[in-house]
PDB file of C-alpha atoms in Angstrom:
ATOM      1  CA  MET A   1      -0.013   0.203  -0.016  1.00 52.00           C
ATOM      2  CA  SER A   2       0.947   3.564  -1.110  1.00 55.00           C
ATOM      3  CA  ALA A   3       1.077   6.547   1.150  1.00 54.00           C
ATOM      4  CA  GLU A   4      -1.726   7.873  -1.236  1.00 56.00           C
ATOM      5  CA  GLU A   5      -3.916   4.688  -0.727  1.00 55.00           C
ATOM      6  CA  SER A   6      -3.582   4.970   3.127  1.00 52.00           C
ATOM      7  CA  LYS A   7      -4.858   8.359   3.039  1.00 54.00           C
ATOM      8  CA  LYS A   8      -7.794   7.556   0.926  1.00 57.00           C
ATOM      9  CA  ASN A   9      -8.723   4.635   3.413  1.00 62.00           C
ATOM     10  CA  THR A  10      -8.590   6.795   6.493  1.00 60.00           C
ATOM     11  CA  PRO A  11     -11.657   8.879   7.184  1.00 62.00           C
ATOM     12  CA  GLU A  12     -11.362  12.621   7.077  1.00 68.00           C
ATOM     13  CA  PRO A  13     -11.716  14.192  10.527  1.00 63.00           C
ATOM     14  CA  SER A  14     -15.387  14.978  11.277  1.00 71.00           C
ATOM     15  CA  GLY A  15     -16.420  18.339  12.637  1.00 73.00           C
ATOM     16  CA  ILE A  16     -16.496  16.846  16.405  1.00 77.00           C
ATOM     17  CA  ASP A  17     -13.047  15.455  16.081  1.00 75.00           C
ATOM     18  CA  LEU A  18     -11.574  18.899  14.663  1.00 78.00           C
ATOM     19  CA  ALA A  19     -13.529  20.536  17.641  1.00 79.00           C
ATOM     20  CA  ARG A  20     -11.954  18.360  20.106  1.00 79.00           C
ATOM     21  CA  VAL A  21      -8.414  18.838  18.756  1.00 81.00           C
ATOM     22  CA  ALA A  22      -8.920  22.580  18.565  1.00 83.00           C
ATOM     23  CA  LEU A  23      -9.962  22.621  22.237  1.00 82.00           C
ATOM     24  CA  ARG A  24      -7.196  20.508  23.563  1.00 84.00           C
ATOM     25  CA  ALA A  25      -4.782  23.108  21.869  1.00 87.00           C
ATOM     26  CA  ALA A  26      -6.397  25.872  23.086  1.00 86.00           C
ATOM     27  CA  LYS A  27      -6.284  24.680  26.830  1.00 83.00           C
ATOM     28  CA  GLU A  28      -2.548  24.005  26.393  1.00 85.00           C
ATOM     29  CA  GLN A  29      -2.073  27.500  24.986  1.00 86.00           C
ATOM     30  CA  ALA A  30      -4.246  28.849  28.089  1.00 80.00           C
ATOM     31  CA  ARG A  31      -2.408  26.676  30.731  1.00 81.00           C
ATOM     32  CA  ALA A  32       0.984  28.082  29.093  1.00 81.00           C
ATOM     33  CA  ARG A  33      -0.180  31.916  29.419  1.00 81.00           C
ATOM     34  CA  GLY A  34      -1.685  30.896  32.941  1.00 78.00           C
ATOM     35  CA  ASP A  35       1.659  29.474  34.173  1.00 78.00           C
ATOM     36  CA  ALA A  36       3.703  32.493  32.536  1.00 77.00           C
ATOM     37  CA  ALA A  37       1.270  35.241  34.111  1.00 75.00           C
ATOM     38  CA  GLN A  38       1.482  33.491  37.663  1.00 74.00           C
ATOM     39  CA  GLN A  39       5.246  33.377  37.639  1.00 73.00           C
ATOM     40  CA  LYS A  40       5.342  36.695  36.400  1.00 73.00           C
ATOM     41  CA  LYS A  41       3.049  37.866  39.492  1.00 70.00           C
ATOM     42  CA  GLN A  42       5.075  36.026  41.922  1.00 67.00           C
ATOM     43  CA  ALA A  43       8.349  37.537  40.867  1.00 65.00           C
ATOM     44  CA  ARG A  44       6.718  41.078  41.205  1.00 65.00           C
ATOM     45  CA  ARG A  45       5.456  40.220  44.683  1.00 63.00           C
ATOM     46  CA  GLY A  46       9.006  39.019  45.818  1.00 58.00           C
ATOM     47  CA  GLY A  47       9.461  35.501  45.100  1.00 58.00           C
ATOM     48  CA  LEU A  48       7.699  32.288  45.404  1.00 57.00           C
ATOM     49  CA  ARG A  49       5.054  31.724  48.074  1.00 58.00           C
ATOM     50  CA  SER A  50       4.328  28.675  50.090  1.00 59.00           C
ATOM     51  CA  GLY A  51       1.163  26.813  48.899  1.00 65.00           C
ATOM     52  CA  ALA A  52      -0.843  23.983  50.032  1.00 72.00           C
ATOM     53  CA  ARG A  53       1.889  21.248  49.800  1.00 71.00           C
ATOM     54  CA  ALA A  54       4.906  21.053  52.140  1.00 71.00           C
ATOM     55  CA  ASP A  55       8.294  22.602  50.790  1.00 70.00           C
ATOM     56  CA  GLY A  56      11.660  23.872  52.599  1.00 68.00           C
ATOM     57  CA  ARG A  57      10.479  27.167  53.435  1.00 70.00           C
ATOM     58  CA  ASP A  58       7.569  26.163  55.517  1.00 75.00           C
ATOM     59  CA  PRO A  59       7.568  26.755  59.555  1.00 80.00           C
ATOM     60  CA  MET A  60       9.160  23.909  61.516  1.00 80.00           C
ATOM     61  CA  ALA A  61       7.811  22.628  64.889  1.00 85.00           C
ATOM     62  CA  LEU A  62      10.144  23.910  67.677  1.00 87.00           C
ATOM     63  CA  GLY A  63      11.321  20.370  68.774  1.00 84.00           C
ATOM     64  CA  SER A  64      12.129  19.446  65.277  1.00 84.00           C
ATOM     65  CA  ALA A  65      14.052  22.882  64.485  1.00 84.00           C
ATOM     66  CA  ILE A  66      16.081  22.391  67.841  1.00 84.00           C
ATOM     67  CA  ASN A  67      17.074  18.518  67.096  1.00 82.00           C
ATOM     68  CA  ARG A  68      18.254  19.771  63.498  1.00 84.00           C
ATOM     69  CA  LEU A  69      20.331  22.649  65.068  1.00 82.00           C
ATOM     70  CA  ILE A  70      22.067  20.191  67.643  1.00 80.00           C
ATOM     71  CA  SER A  71      22.839  17.642  65.198  1.00 81.00           C
ATOM     72  CA  GLU A  72      24.089  20.499  62.756  1.00 82.00           C
ATOM     73  CA  ARG A  73      26.267  21.820  65.315  1.00 80.00           C
ATOM     74  CA  GLY A  74      27.477  18.438  66.786  1.00 77.00           C
ATOM     75  CA  TRP A  75      25.828  19.326  70.104  1.00 76.00           C
ATOM     76  CA  GLU A  76      24.562  15.455  70.682  1.00 74.00           C
ATOM     77  CA  ALA A  77      26.960  14.480  73.702  1.00 70.00           C
ATOM     78  CA  PRO A  78      26.475  17.895  75.401  1.00 70.00           C
ATOM     79  CA  ALA A  79      22.801  17.904  75.220  1.00 73.00           C
ATOM     80  CA  ALA A  80      22.668  14.268  76.239  1.00 72.00           C
ATOM     81  CA  VAL A  81      24.403  15.284  79.462  1.00 71.00           C
ATOM     82  CA  GLY A  82      22.374  18.181  80.041  1.00 72.00           C
ATOM     83  CA  GLY A  83      19.116  15.862  79.716  1.00 75.00           C
ATOM     84  CA  VAL A  84      20.920  13.513  82.400  1.00 76.00           C
ATOM     85  CA  MET A  85      21.287  16.553  84.483  1.00 77.00           C
ATOM     86  CA  GLY A  86      17.788  17.214  84.492  1.00 80.00           C
ATOM     87  CA  ARG A  87      16.854  13.261  85.026  1.00 83.00           C
ATOM     88  CA  TRP A  88      19.578  13.331  87.957  1.00 84.00           C
ATOM     89  CA  PRO A  89      17.083  12.040  90.558  1.00 86.00           C
ATOM     90  CA  GLU A  90      16.069   9.186  88.513  1.00 85.00           C
ATOM     91  CA  ILE A  91      19.431   7.978  87.642  1.00 82.00           C
ATOM     92  CA  VAL A  92      20.852   7.980  91.140  1.00 83.00           C
ATOM     93  CA  GLY A  93      18.270   8.083  93.149  1.00 85.00           C
ATOM     94  CA  GLU A  94      15.830  10.556  95.297  1.00 88.00           C
ATOM     95  CA  ASN A  95      18.016  10.172  98.428  1.00 88.00           C
ATOM     96  CA  LEU A  96      21.264  10.617  96.884  1.00 87.00           C
ATOM     97  CA  ALA A  97      20.034  13.313  94.417  1.00 88.00           C
ATOM     98  CA  LYS A  98      19.130  15.386  97.435  1.00 89.00           C
ATOM     99  CA  HIS A  99      22.646  15.652  98.773  1.00 89.00           C
ATOM    100  CA  CYS A 100      24.576  15.133  95.357  1.00 88.00           C
ATOM    101  CA  VAL A 101      24.164  17.817  92.657  1.00 88.00           C
ATOM    102  CA  PRO A 102      26.039  17.451  89.236  1.00 88.00           C
ATOM    103  CA  GLN A 103      27.453  20.844  88.453  1.00 87.00           C
ATOM    104  CA  LYS A 104      29.228  20.573  84.775  1.00 85.00           C
ATOM    105  CA  TYR A 105      30.416  18.014  82.365  1.00 83.00           C
ATOM    106  CA  ASP A 106      33.862  18.489  80.756  1.00 83.00           C
ATOM    107  CA  GLU A 107      33.460  17.226  77.176  1.00 79.00           C
ATOM    108  CA  ASP A 108      37.182  17.233  76.240  1.00 81.00           C
ATOM    109  CA  GLU A 109      38.033  15.135  79.390  1.00 85.00           C
ATOM    110  CA  ARG A 110      34.610  13.463  79.607  1.00 84.00           C
ATOM    111  CA  VAL A 111      34.257  13.964  83.316  1.00 88.00           C
ATOM    112  CA  LEU A 112      31.081  14.771  84.901  1.00 87.00           C
ATOM    113  CA  VAL A 113      31.447  16.992  87.997  1.00 89.00           C
ATOM    114  CA  VAL A 114      29.328  16.453  90.954  1.00 90.00           C
ATOM    115  CA  GLN A 115      29.252  18.616  94.273  1.00 90.00           C
ATOM    116  CA  CYS A 116      27.796  16.858  97.733  1.00 89.00           C
ATOM    117  CA  ASP A 117      26.627  18.741 100.647  1.00 88.00           C
ATOM    118  CA  SER A 118      28.697  16.662 103.185  1.00 87.00           C
ATOM    119  CA  THR A 119      32.049  14.565 103.216  1.00 87.00           C
ATOM    120  CA  ALA A 120      29.524  11.621 104.263  1.00 89.00           C
ATOM    121  CA  TRP A 121      27.938  11.942 100.830  1.00 89.00           C
ATOM    122  CA  ALA A 122      30.933  12.845  99.095  1.00 90.00           C
ATOM    123  CA  THR A 123      32.224   9.590 100.124  1.00 90.00           C
ATOM    124  CA  GLN A 124      29.171   7.533  99.354  1.00 90.00           C
ATOM    125  CA  LEU A 125      29.161   8.752  95.889  1.00 90.00           C
ATOM    126  CA  ARG A 126      32.868   7.942  95.409  1.00 91.00           C
ATOM    127  CA  HIS A 127      31.824   4.276  96.284  1.00 92.00           C
ATOM    128  CA  LEU A 128      29.190   4.428  93.733  1.00 90.00           C
ATOM    129  CA  ALA A 129      31.029   6.316  91.100  1.00 90.00           C
ATOM    130  CA  PRO A 130      31.955   3.143  88.977  1.00 92.00           C
ATOM    131  CA  ALA A 131      28.070   2.074  88.884  1.00 91.00           C
ATOM    132  CA  LEU A 132      26.889   5.404  88.093  1.00 89.00           C
ATOM    133  CA  VAL A 133      29.763   5.784  85.170  1.00 89.00           C
ATOM    134  CA  ALA A 134      28.350   2.372  83.840  1.00 90.00           C
ATOM    135  CA  ARG A 135      24.691   3.677  83.872  1.00 87.00           C
ATOM    136  CA  LEU A 136      25.460   6.948  82.750  1.00 84.00           C
ATOM    137  CA  ASN A 137      27.433   5.432  79.488  1.00 84.00           C
ATOM    138  CA  GLU A 138      24.399   2.982  79.111  1.00 84.00           C
ATOM    139  CA  ASP A 139      22.182   6.181  78.851  1.00 78.00           C
ATOM    140  CA  LEU A 140      24.454   8.297  76.695  1.00 76.00           C
ATOM    141  CA  GLY A 141      26.380   5.804  74.650  1.00 76.00           C
ATOM    142  CA  GLN A 142      29.686   4.194  75.646  1.00 80.00           C
ATOM    143  CA  GLY A 143      32.643   6.400  76.304  1.00 79.00           C
ATOM    144  CA  SER A 144      30.211   9.675  77.079  1.00 79.00           C
ATOM    145  CA  VAL A 145      31.346   9.840  80.926  1.00 84.00           C
ATOM    146  CA  ARG A 146      34.720   8.261  81.633  1.00 88.00           C
ATOM    147  CA  MET A 147      35.007   9.469  85.388  1.00 90.00           C
ATOM    148  CA  ILE A 148      32.753  11.234  88.047  1.00 90.00           C
ATOM    149  CA  LYS A 149      34.869  14.013  90.037  1.00 91.00           C
ATOM    150  CA  VAL A 150      33.501  14.731  93.772  1.00 89.00           C
ATOM    151  CA  LEU A 151      33.857  18.130  94.913  1.00 86.00           C
ATOM    152  CA  ASN A 152      34.429  19.389  98.663  1.00 76.00           C
ATOM    153  CA  PRO A 153      31.155  20.395 100.180  1.00 80.00           C
ATOM    154  CA  GLY A 154      30.583  24.162  99.818  1.00 71.00           C
ATOM    155  CA  GLY A 155      30.151  26.197 102.777  1.00 61.00           C
ATOM    156  CA  PRO A 156      30.027  30.069 103.564  1.00 58.00           C
ATOM    157  CA  PRO A 157      33.638  31.415 104.053  1.00 55.00           C
ATOM    158  CA  ARG A 158      34.344  32.409 107.585  1.00 55.00           C
ATOM    159  CA  ARG A 159      34.421  36.406 107.671  1.00 59.00           C
ATOM    160  CA  TYR A 160      35.060  36.756 111.293  1.00 62.00           C
ATOM    161  CA  GLY A 161      37.157  35.321 114.340  1.00 62.00           C
ATOM    162  CA  PRO A 162      40.339  36.042 116.227  1.00 64.00           C
ATOM    163  CA  LEU A 163      42.669  33.898 113.969  1.00 63.00           C
ATOM    164  CA  ARG A 164      41.444  34.615 110.526  1.00 62.00           C
ATOM    165  CA  ALA A 165      44.173  35.444 108.011  1.00 63.00           C
ATOM    166  CA  PRO A 166      42.893  38.088 105.206  1.00 65.00           C
ATOM    167  CA  GLY A 167      41.679  35.942 102.235  1.00 65.00           C
ATOM    168  CA  SER A 168      41.487  32.396 103.919  1.00 63.00           C
ATOM    169  CA  THR A 169      38.132  30.726 104.109  1.00 62.00           C
ATOM    170  CA  GLY A 170      38.891  29.432 107.546  1.00 57.00           C
ATOM    171  CA  PRO A 171      38.486  26.071 109.169  1.00 58.00           C
ATOM    172  CA  GLY A 172      35.105  25.803 108.428  1.00 55.00           C
ATOM    173  CA  ASP A 173      35.514  22.992 105.959  1.00 48.00           C
ATOM    174  CA  THR A 174      35.576  19.354 107.647  1.00 48.00           C
ATOM    175  CA  TYR A 175      36.086  17.664 104.366  1.00 49.00           C
ATOM    176  CA  GLY A 176      39.039  15.152 104.388  1.00 43.00           C
TER     177      GLY A 176
END
């Protein structure tokens, strides 16, 4: 079959078919003009706006924003230790938490500094330190805390008395 014969065998498009083709072409042209007009309008308004679908410019929940900031800055270990300080009574028990308070965490040395209110509690904490280090590493990840350093009980400096030397704290500390 030649090309002329195939043209003769295919029917001529009727009025309805021509109308459908014309309508489809008109819709495509209108869509293209609408898209161009929409882009021009958004450019005049100062850029794209957020729509019904989620994108990178949408607001974030506070928790998600904080978690993203912590991971971007590499603050996972200090944040985890801060959480431990907030949960200190759950970790060590209510009785010990009343008398021993975590003060700071040295990230470089991986040492948790704890202050006790008496020498008896400081001694008790020293005996419990290996078990506490194991428990903290279980919560935070292995190697997060190497050691617990126990500080002297703090007390107010003595500012009076006959044998007080200028600048000394006096004999008020019974630690040792």
